[in-house]
Amino acid sequence: MSPSDWGIALAAIGLIVLINWYFLGKKRAAVAAAATPGGAVDVDVRVEGGYSPSVIEVPAGSRVRLTLDRREDNPCSDELVIPDFGIRRALPAFKKTVVEFTATPGTHEFKCGMGMLHGSIVAK
Ligand SMILES: [Cu+2]
C-alpha cells in the first residue's frame, strides 16, 4: 500500500470509531430509576436539541415524576407529548417542568409536539 492508501485506511478507521462512539454513546443514555420509599420515581431529563437521557427505565406500575429541564428556546421542543398517557404539556424555555404519570408496563414513546424529537419510557 502506498502512503496515501494508508492515509485513507486510517481515515476510514477513524470514521468508524467516531460513528460507533456516537451511536453506542446514545444507547448508554438509558437510565434505570428506582422508586423511593415515598413511591414516586424521580427522573431528570435535559431538553436541548433532544432528550437526555432519551431512554428511561422505570419499574412497571410506578408513579413517575419527570422533571424536564429545557435549556433552549428552539420552538421544536416547545411541547412534550406522551400519547400513551394522554399528556401534552408546554415546556417553557429555560425552565423546569414536572410531568407525572403512572408507568403502565411496556414501552411508551415521548416526543416533541411535531414528533421530531423522540424518547421512550420503558416500564418493566
Ligand atoms: Cu419538534
Coordinates of N, CA and C and ligand atoms in Angstrom, one line a residue:
M1 N 0.8 -1.2 0.0 CA 0.0 0.0 0.0 C 0.9 1.3 0.0
S2 N 0.5 2.2 -0.7 CA 1.2 3.5 -0.8 C 0.9 4.3 0.4
P3 N 1.7 5.3 0.7 CA 1.4 6.2 1.9 C 0.0 6.8 1.8
S4 N -0.5 7.1 0.6 CA -1.8 7.7 0.6 C -2.9 6.7 0.9
D5 N -2.7 5.4 0.5 CA -3.6 4.4 0.8 C -3.7 4.2 2.3
W6 N -2.6 4.3 3.0 CA -2.6 4.2 4.5 C -3.4 5.4 5.1
G7 N -3.2 6.5 4.5 CA -4.0 7.7 5.0 C -5.5 7.5 4.9
I8 N -5.9 6.9 3.7 CA -7.3 6.7 3.5 C -7.8 5.6 4.5
A9 N -7.0 4.5 4.7 CA -7.4 3.5 5.6 C -7.5 4.0 7.0
L10 N -6.6 4.8 7.4 CA -6.6 5.4 8.8 C -7.9 6.3 8.9
A11 N -8.1 7.1 7.9 CA -9.3 8.0 8.0 C -10.6 7.2 8.1
A12 N -10.6 6.0 7.3 CA -11.8 5.2 7.4 C -12.0 4.6 8.8
I13 N -10.9 4.1 9.4 CA -11.0 3.6 10.7 C -11.4 4.6 11.7
G14 N -10.9 5.8 11.6 CA -11.2 6.9 12.5 C -12.7 7.2 12.4
L15 N -13.3 7.2 11.2 CA -14.7 7.5 10.9 C -15.6 6.4 11.6
I16 N -15.1 5.1 11.4 CA -15.9 4.0 12.0 C -15.9 4.1 13.6
V17 N -14.8 4.5 14.1 CA -14.7 4.6 15.6 C -15.7 5.8 16.0
L18 N -15.6 6.8 15.3 CA -16.5 8.0 15.6 C -18.0 7.7 15.5
I19 N -18.4 6.9 14.5 CA -19.8 6.5 14.3 C -20.2 5.6 15.4
N20 N -19.4 4.6 15.8 CA -19.7 3.7 16.9 C -19.8 4.5 18.2
W21 N -18.9 5.4 18.4 CA -18.9 6.2 19.6 C -20.2 7.0 19.7
Y22 N -20.6 7.5 18.6 CA -21.8 8.4 18.5 C -23.1 7.5 18.9
F23 N -23.2 6.4 18.2 CA -24.5 5.6 18.4 C -24.4 4.8 19.7
L24 N -23.3 4.2 20.1 CA -23.2 3.5 21.3 C -23.4 4.5 22.5
G25 N -22.8 5.7 22.3 CA -22.9 6.7 23.3 C -24.4 7.0 23.6
K26 N -25.2 7.1 22.6 CA -26.6 7.4 22.7 C -27.3 6.3 23.5
K27 N -27.0 5.0 23.2 CA -27.6 3.9 23.9 C -27.3 4.0 25.4
R28 N -26.2 4.4 25.8 CA -25.8 4.5 27.2 C -26.7 5.5 27.9
A29 N -27.5 6.2 27.2 CA -28.4 7.2 27.9 C -29.5 6.6 28.7
A30 N -29.7 5.3 28.6 CA -30.7 4.6 29.4 C -30.5 4.8 30.9
V31 N -31.5 5.2 31.6 CA -31.4 5.4 33.0 C -32.4 4.5 33.7
A32 N -31.9 3.7 34.6 CA -32.8 2.8 35.4 C -33.0 3.5 36.7
A33 N -34.3 4.0 36.8 CA -34.6 4.7 38.0 C -35.3 3.8 39.0
A34 N -35.0 4.0 40.3 CA -35.6 3.2 41.3 C -36.6 4.1 42.1
A35 N -37.7 3.4 42.5 CA -38.7 4.2 43.3 C -38.2 4.5 44.7
T36 N -38.4 5.6 45.2 CA -38.0 6.0 46.5 C -39.1 5.4 47.5
P37 N -38.8 5.3 48.8 CA -39.8 4.8 49.7 C -41.1 5.5 49.6
G38 N -41.1 6.8 49.3 CA -42.3 7.5 49.2 C -43.2 7.1 48.0
G39 N -42.6 6.3 47.1 CA -43.4 5.8 46.0 C -43.1 6.3 44.6
A40 N -42.8 7.6 44.5 CA -42.6 8.1 43.1 C -41.1 7.9 42.7
V41 N -41.0 7.8 41.4 CA -39.7 7.7 40.8 C -39.4 9.1 40.2
D42 N -38.3 9.6 40.6 CA -37.9 10.9 40.1 C -36.8 10.8 39.0
V43 N -37.1 11.4 37.8 CA -36.2 11.4 36.7 C -36.0 12.8 36.2
D44 N -34.7 13.2 36.0 CA -34.4 14.5 35.4 C -34.1 14.2 33.9
V45 N -34.7 15.0 33.1 CA -34.4 14.9 31.6 C -34.0 16.3 31.1
R46 N -32.9 16.4 30.5 CA -32.5 17.6 29.9 C -33.1 17.7 28.5
V47 N -33.6 18.9 28.2 CA -34.2 19.1 26.8 C -33.4 20.2 26.1
E48 N -32.6 19.7 25.2 CA -31.7 20.6 24.5 C -31.3 19.9 23.2
G49 N -31.9 20.2 22.1 CA -31.6 19.5 20.8 C -32.0 18.1 20.9
G50 N -32.8 17.7 21.9 CA -33.2 16.3 22.1 C -33.4 16.0 23.5
Y51 N -33.6 14.8 23.9 CA -33.9 14.4 25.3 C -32.7 13.7 25.8
S52 N -32.2 14.0 27.0 CA -31.1 13.3 27.6 C -31.4 13.1 29.1
P53 N -31.5 11.8 29.5 CA -31.5 10.6 28.7 C -32.7 10.5 27.8
S54 N -32.6 9.7 26.7 CA -33.7 9.6 25.8 C -34.4 8.2 26.1
V55 N -33.8 7.3 26.8 CA -34.4 6.1 27.2 C -34.4 6.0 28.7
I56 N -35.6 5.9 29.2 CA -35.7 5.9 30.7 C -36.4 4.6 31.2
E57 N -35.7 3.9 32.0 CA -36.2 2.6 32.5 C -36.8 2.9 33.9
V58 N -38.0 2.4 34.1 CA -38.6 2.6 35.4 C -39.3 1.3 35.8
P59 N -39.6 1.0 37.1 CA -40.3 -0.2 37.4 C -41.8 -0.1 36.9
A60 N -42.3 -1.1 36.4 CA -43.7 -1.1 35.8 C -44.6 -0.8 37.0
G61 N -45.6 0.0 36.6 CA -46.6 0.4 37.6 C -46.3 1.5 38.5
S62 N -45.0 2.0 38.4 CA -44.6 3.0 39.4 C -45.2 4.4 39.0
R63 N -45.2 5.3 40.0 CA -45.6 6.7 39.7 C -44.3 7.3 39.3
V64 N -44.3 8.0 38.2 CA -43.1 8.6 37.7 C -43.2 10.2 37.7
R65 N -42.2 10.8 38.2 CA -42.2 12.3 38.1 C -41.0 12.7 37.3
L66 N -41.3 13.2 36.0 CA -40.3 13.6 35.1 C -40.1 15.1 35.3
T67 N -38.9 15.5 35.6 CA -38.6 16.9 35.6 C -37.8 17.3 34.3
L68 N -38.5 18.0 33.5 CA -37.9 18.4 32.2 C -37.2 19.7 32.3
D69 N -35.9 19.7 32.1 CA -35.1 20.9 32.3 C -34.8 21.4 30.8
R70 N -35.6 22.4 30.4 CA -35.5 22.8 29.0 C -34.4 24.0 28.9
R71 N -33.3 23.7 28.3 CA -32.3 24.7 28.2 C -32.1 25.3 26.8
E72 N -33.2 25.6 26.2 CA -33.2 26.2 24.9 C -34.5 26.8 24.6
D73 N -34.5 27.7 23.6 CA -35.8 28.3 23.2 C -36.2 27.9 21.7
N74 N -35.5 26.9 21.2 CA -35.8 26.3 19.9 C -37.3 25.9 19.9
P75 N -38.1 26.4 19.0 CA -39.6 26.1 19.1 C -39.9 24.6 19.0
C76 N -38.9 23.8 18.4 CA -39.1 22.4 18.3 C -39.5 21.7 19.6
S77 N -38.9 22.1 20.6 CA -39.1 21.4 21.9 C -40.1 22.1 22.8
D78 N -40.9 23.0 22.2 CA -42.0 23.7 23.0 C -42.9 22.9 23.8
E79 N -43.2 21.7 23.2 CA -44.2 20.8 23.8 C -43.7 19.4 24.0
L80 N -44.2 18.8 25.1 CA -43.8 17.4 25.3 C -45.1 16.6 25.2
V81 N -45.0 15.5 24.4 CA -46.2 14.7 24.2 C -45.9 13.3 24.6
I82 N -46.7 12.7 25.5 CA -46.6 11.3 25.8 C -48.0 10.7 25.5
P83 N -48.2 10.2 24.2 CA -49.5 9.8 23.8 C -50.1 8.7 24.7
D84 N -49.4 7.7 25.1 CA -49.9 6.6 25.9 C -50.6 7.1 27.2
F85 N -50.1 8.2 27.7 CA -50.7 8.7 29.0 C -51.5 10.0 28.8
G86 N -51.8 10.3 27.5 CA -52.7 11.4 27.2 C -52.0 12.7 27.7
I87 N -50.7 12.8 27.6 CA -50.1 14.0 28.1 C -49.6 14.9 26.9
R88 N -49.9 16.2 27.0 CA -49.4 17.2 26.1 C -49.1 18.4 26.9
R89 N -47.9 18.7 27.1 CA -47.5 19.8 28.1 C -46.6 20.8 27.4
A90 N -46.8 22.1 27.7 CA -45.9 23.1 27.2 C -44.7 23.1 28.1
L91 N -43.5 23.2 27.5 CA -42.3 23.3 28.3 C -41.7 24.7 28.1
P92 N -41.9 25.6 29.1 CA -41.3 27.0 28.9 C -39.8 26.9 28.8
A93 N -39.3 27.8 27.9 CA -37.8 27.8 27.7 C -37.1 28.2 29.0
F94 N -36.0 27.5 29.2 CA -35.1 27.8 30.3 C -35.8 27.6 31.7
K95 N -36.7 26.7 31.7 CA -37.4 26.4 33.0 C -37.5 24.9 33.1
K96 N -37.9 24.5 34.4 CA -38.1 23.1 34.6 C -39.6 22.9 34.7
T97 N -40.1 21.8 34.1 CA -41.5 21.5 34.1 C -41.6 20.0 34.6
V98 N -42.5 19.8 35.5 CA -42.7 18.5 36.1 C -43.9 17.8 35.5
V99 N -43.8 16.6 35.0 CA -44.9 15.9 34.4 C -44.9 14.6 35.2
E100 N -46.2 14.2 35.7 CA -46.3 13.0 36.4 C -47.3 12.0 35.7
F101 N -47.0 10.7 35.9 CA -47.9 9.7 35.3 C -47.6 8.4 36.0
T102 N -48.4 7.4 35.8 CA -48.2 6.1 36.3 C -47.7 5.3 35.1
A103 N -46.6 4.7 35.2 CA -46.0 3.9 34.1 C -46.5 2.5 34.0
T104 N -47.5 2.3 33.2 CA -48.0 1.0 32.9 C -47.0 0.2 32.2
P105 N -47.0 -1.1 32.3 CA -45.9 -2.0 31.7 C -45.8 -1.8 30.2
G106 N -44.6 -1.7 29.7 CA -44.4 -1.6 28.3 C -43.5 -0.4 28.0
T107 N -43.4 -0.2 26.7 CA -42.5 0.9 26.2 C -43.4 2.1 25.7
H108 N -43.2 3.2 26.3 CA -44.1 4.4 26.0 C -43.2 5.5 25.3
E109 N -43.6 5.8 24.1 CA -42.8 6.9 23.4 C -43.2 8.2 24.0
F110 N -42.2 9.1 24.0 CA -42.5 10.5 24.2 C -41.8 11.3 23.2
K111 N -42.3 12.5 22.8 CA -41.8 13.2 21.7 C -42.2 14.7 21.8
C112 N -41.6 15.5 20.9 CA -42.0 16.9 20.9 C -43.3 17.1 20.2
G113 N -43.9 18.2 20.2 CA -45.2 18.5 19.6 C -45.3 18.1 18.1
M114 N -44.1 18.2 17.4 CA -44.1 17.9 16.0 C -43.6 16.5 15.7
G115 N -43.3 15.8 16.7 CA -42.8 14.4 16.5 C -41.4 14.3 15.9
M116 N -40.6 15.3 16.2 CA -39.3 15.3 15.7 C -38.2 14.8 16.7
L117 N -38.4 15.1 17.9 CA -37.5 14.6 19.0 C -38.2 13.4 19.6
H118 N -37.4 12.4 19.9 CA -38.0 11.2 20.5 C -37.3 10.7 21.7
G119 N -38.1 10.0 22.5 CA -37.5 9.3 23.6 C -38.5 8.2 24.0
S120 N -38.1 7.4 25.0 CA -39.1 6.4 25.4 C -38.9 6.0 26.9
I121 N -40.0 5.7 27.5 CA -40.1 5.3 28.9 C -40.3 3.8 28.8
V122 N -39.4 3.0 29.4 CA -39.5 1.6 29.4 C -39.9 1.1 30.8
A123 N -41.1 0.6 31.0 CA -41.5 0.2 32.3 C -41.6 -1.3 32.3
K124 N -40.7 -1.9 33.2 CA -40.7 -3.4 33.3 C -40.3 -3.8 34.6
Ligands
CU1 CU -40.1 19.3 17.3

